[in-house]
Amino acid sequence: MADLYSLSLSFANISKTVLCVVLKVPQIISLVNSKSTTGLSLSGTLLELTSFTIGLCYNVFSGYALSSYLEYPILVGQVLLLLALLLHYSRRIGPKWLAAFGVYSAVVYALSTGMFPGALLVTLMSLCTPLSAASRLVQIRTMHFSQNSESVSVLTWSIAVYTCVMRIFITLDRGFDAPLLANYSVSLILNLAVITLALKLRRPSKKDEKIE
């Protein structure tokens, strides 16, 4: 029985990491195929990028082994690509955004190399949970107002749900860490809300059914 539990825990760890690495790939593919940003939130993507970037800078600054936070640089890269595609298909790419990327790169370098006090990064890390929650709330709001979710990848959000469940399982194994469990639980609920709304908006309305 103990061996089965240990095997389940190992599977949870490995599958969580692997799926985190490809988390945004379905959304990127969906956006490229549809070439439409309707239902996708630029603000939500920026908030998510901020959250992932803070996590990446904190781990680099702390000197942790790359294997322990490998998903962070990959996720940051995926979100940056997603952001570039959002700007491209909404025809917003211009000098302002290129300058913003330059400032972003400089800040990331400064935070990662210790040019800012370590206490600042610790403070910023405490903001990751509200930033992550805010990104999901903004995404829900965007879909609600546009009444369109065709460009939203349900698979990406389903992967996010799975990784949240695995993180809760792993955290419970380590002990009852209330802040972490609260973080993952809130993310899980909001991810499910995004999926529910996305699927609801894709169902034909009763009016459409009558026309058909």
Coordinates of C-alpha atoms in Angstrom, one line a residue:
M1 CA 0.0 0.0 0.0
A2 CA 2.9 2.3 0.9
D3 CA 4.5 1.6 -2.4
L4 CA 1.3 2.4 -4.3
Y5 CA 1.0 5.7 -2.5
S6 CA 4.7 6.6 -3.2
L7 CA 4.2 5.7 -6.9
S8 CA 1.1 7.9 -7.0
L9 CA 3.0 10.8 -5.5
S10 CA 5.8 10.4 -8.0
F11 CA 3.3 10.3 -10.8
A12 CA 1.7 13.5 -9.5
N13 CA 5.1 15.2 -9.4
I14 CA 6.2 14.1 -12.8
S15 CA 2.9 14.7 -14.6
K16 CA 2.5 18.1 -13.0
T17 CA 5.9 19.2 -14.2
V18 CA 5.5 17.8 -17.7
L19 CA 2.0 19.4 -18.2
C20 CA 3.3 22.7 -16.8
V21 CA 5.9 22.7 -19.6
V22 CA 3.2 22.5 -22.3
L23 CA 0.5 24.4 -20.5
K24 CA 0.1 27.3 -23.0
V25 CA 0.8 25.3 -26.1
P26 CA -2.9 24.4 -26.8
Q27 CA -3.9 28.1 -26.4
I28 CA -1.1 29.2 -28.7
I29 CA -2.2 26.7 -31.4
S30 CA -5.8 27.7 -31.0
L31 CA -5.0 31.4 -31.4
V32 CA -2.8 30.8 -34.5
N33 CA -5.6 28.7 -36.1
S34 CA -8.4 31.2 -35.3
K35 CA -6.3 34.3 -35.8
S36 CA -8.8 36.0 -33.6
T37 CA -8.3 37.4 -30.1
T38 CA -12.0 37.6 -29.3
G39 CA -12.7 36.3 -25.8
L40 CA -9.0 36.4 -24.9
S41 CA -7.8 39.0 -22.3
L42 CA -4.7 40.9 -23.0
S43 CA -4.8 42.3 -19.4
G44 CA -5.1 38.7 -18.0
T45 CA -2.1 37.6 -20.1
L46 CA 0.0 40.5 -18.7
L47 CA -1.0 39.7 -15.1
E48 CA -0.2 36.0 -15.7
L49 CA 3.2 37.0 -17.2
T50 CA 3.9 39.2 -14.2
S51 CA 3.1 36.3 -11.8
F52 CA 5.3 33.8 -13.6
T53 CA 8.1 36.3 -14.0
I54 CA 8.2 37.1 -10.3
G55 CA 8.4 33.3 -9.6
L56 CA 11.3 32.9 -12.1
C57 CA 13.3 35.9 -10.7
Y58 CA 12.8 34.7 -7.2
N59 CA 14.1 31.2 -7.9
V60 CA 17.1 32.5 -9.9
F61 CA 18.0 35.1 -7.2
S62 CA 17.7 32.4 -4.5
G63 CA 20.2 30.2 -6.3
Y64 CA 17.9 27.2 -6.5
A65 CA 18.8 24.3 -8.9
L66 CA 17.3 24.9 -12.4
S67 CA 15.6 21.4 -12.2
S68 CA 13.4 22.7 -9.2
Y69 CA 11.9 25.5 -11.2
L70 CA 12.4 24.4 -14.8
E71 CA 8.7 25.1 -15.7
Y72 CA 9.0 28.8 -14.9
P73 CA 11.4 29.9 -17.8
I74 CA 9.4 27.7 -20.2
L75 CA 6.1 29.2 -19.0
V76 CA 7.4 32.7 -19.2
G77 CA 8.6 32.0 -22.8
Q78 CA 5.2 30.5 -23.7
V79 CA 3.3 33.5 -22.2
L80 CA 5.6 35.9 -24.0
L81 CA 4.9 34.2 -27.3
L82 CA 1.1 34.2 -26.5
L83 CA 1.3 37.9 -25.7
A84 CA 3.2 38.6 -29.0
L85 CA 0.5 36.7 -30.9
L86 CA -2.3 38.6 -29.1
L87 CA -0.7 41.9 -30.0
H88 CA -0.1 40.8 -33.6
Y89 CA -3.6 39.6 -34.3
S90 CA -5.1 42.6 -32.6
R91 CA -2.8 44.9 -34.7
R92 CA -1.3 46.5 -31.6
I93 CA 2.4 45.8 -32.1
G94 CA 4.4 49.0 -32.2
P95 CA 7.3 51.0 -30.7
K96 CA 5.4 51.3 -27.4
W97 CA 5.3 47.6 -26.9
L98 CA 8.8 47.0 -28.1
A99 CA 10.0 49.6 -25.6
A100 CA 7.9 48.0 -22.9
F101 CA 9.6 44.6 -23.7
G102 CA 13.0 46.3 -23.3
V103 CA 12.1 47.7 -19.9
Y104 CA 10.7 44.3 -18.9
S105 CA 13.9 42.5 -19.9
A106 CA 16.0 45.1 -17.9
V107 CA 13.8 44.6 -14.8
V108 CA 14.0 40.8 -15.0
Y109 CA 17.8 41.0 -15.3
A110 CA 18.0 43.4 -12.3
L111 CA 15.7 41.3 -10.1
S112 CA 17.5 38.0 -11.0
T113 CA 21.0 39.3 -10.4
G114 CA 20.4 41.0 -7.1
M115 CA 20.4 44.6 -8.2
F116 CA 17.3 45.1 -6.1
P117 CA 17.1 44.1 -2.4
G118 CA 16.1 40.5 -1.7
A119 CA 13.3 41.8 0.5
L120 CA 11.6 43.3 -2.5
L121 CA 11.5 39.9 -4.2
V122 CA 10.0 38.3 -1.1
T123 CA 7.3 41.0 -1.1
L124 CA 6.6 40.5 -4.8
M125 CA 6.3 36.7 -4.3
S126 CA 3.5 37.4 -1.8
L127 CA 1.6 39.1 -4.7
C128 CA 1.8 36.1 -7.0
T129 CA -1.4 34.5 -5.6
P130 CA -3.6 37.7 -6.1
L131 CA -2.0 38.3 -9.5
S132 CA -2.8 34.8 -10.6
A133 CA -6.4 35.1 -9.3
A134 CA -6.8 38.5 -10.9
S135 CA -5.6 37.1 -14.3
R136 CA -8.4 34.5 -14.2
L137 CA -11.0 36.9 -13.1
V138 CA -10.1 39.3 -15.9
Q139 CA -10.3 36.4 -18.4
I140 CA -13.8 35.5 -17.1
R141 CA -14.9 39.1 -17.4
T142 CA -13.6 39.3 -21.0
M143 CA -15.5 36.2 -22.1
H144 CA -18.6 37.4 -20.3
F145 CA -18.6 40.8 -22.0
S146 CA -17.7 39.5 -25.5
Q147 CA -20.0 36.5 -25.1
N148 CA -17.4 34.6 -27.2
S149 CA -14.9 31.9 -26.2
E150 CA -14.0 30.4 -29.6
S151 CA -10.4 31.5 -29.3
V152 CA -10.1 30.2 -25.7
S153 CA -8.4 26.8 -25.4
V154 CA -10.4 24.6 -23.0
L155 CA -7.5 22.1 -23.1
T156 CA -5.1 24.7 -21.6
W157 CA -7.4 25.5 -18.8
S158 CA -8.1 21.8 -18.2
I159 CA -4.4 21.2 -17.9
A160 CA -4.3 24.1 -15.3
V161 CA -7.1 22.4 -13.4
Y162 CA -5.2 19.1 -13.3
T163 CA -1.9 20.7 -12.2
C164 CA -3.8 22.5 -9.4
V165 CA -5.3 19.2 -8.2
M166 CA -1.8 17.5 -8.3
R167 CA -0.3 20.5 -6.4
I168 CA -3.0 20.1 -3.7
F169 CA -2.3 16.4 -3.4
I170 CA 1.5 17.0 -3.1
T171 CA 1.1 19.8 -0.6
L172 CA -1.2 17.7 1.6
D173 CA 1.5 14.9 1.6
R174 CA 4.1 17.4 2.9
G175 CA 1.7 18.7 5.7
F176 CA -1.1 21.1 6.1
D177 CA 0.3 24.3 4.5
A178 CA -2.7 26.6 4.7
P179 CA -1.4 29.5 2.5
L180 CA -0.3 27.1 -0.3
L181 CA -3.6 25.1 -0.1
A182 CA -5.6 28.3 -0.2
N183 CA -3.6 29.5 -3.3
Y184 CA -4.1 26.3 -5.2
S185 CA -7.7 25.9 -4.2
V186 CA -8.6 29.5 -5.4
S187 CA -6.8 28.8 -8.6
L188 CA -8.6 25.5 -9.1
I189 CA -12.0 27.1 -8.6
L190 CA -11.3 30.0 -11.0
N191 CA -9.8 27.6 -13.6
L192 CA -13.0 25.6 -13.4
A193 CA -15.0 28.8 -13.8
V194 CA -13.2 29.7 -16.9
I195 CA -13.8 26.3 -18.4
T196 CA -17.5 26.3 -17.5
L197 CA -18.1 29.7 -19.0
A198 CA -16.1 28.9 -22.1
L199 CA -18.1 25.7 -22.7
K200 CA -21.4 27.5 -22.0
L201 CA -20.6 30.2 -24.6
R202 CA -19.9 27.6 -27.2
R203 CA -23.3 26.0 -26.9
P204 CA -25.9 27.2 -29.4
S205 CA -28.5 29.5 -27.8
K206 CA -32.2 28.4 -27.9
K207 CA -32.8 31.2 -30.4
D208 CA -30.2 29.8 -32.7
E209 CA -31.6 26.3 -32.3
K210 CA -35.1 27.6 -33.4
I211 CA -33.7 29.3 -36.4
E212 CA -32.0 26.1 -37.5

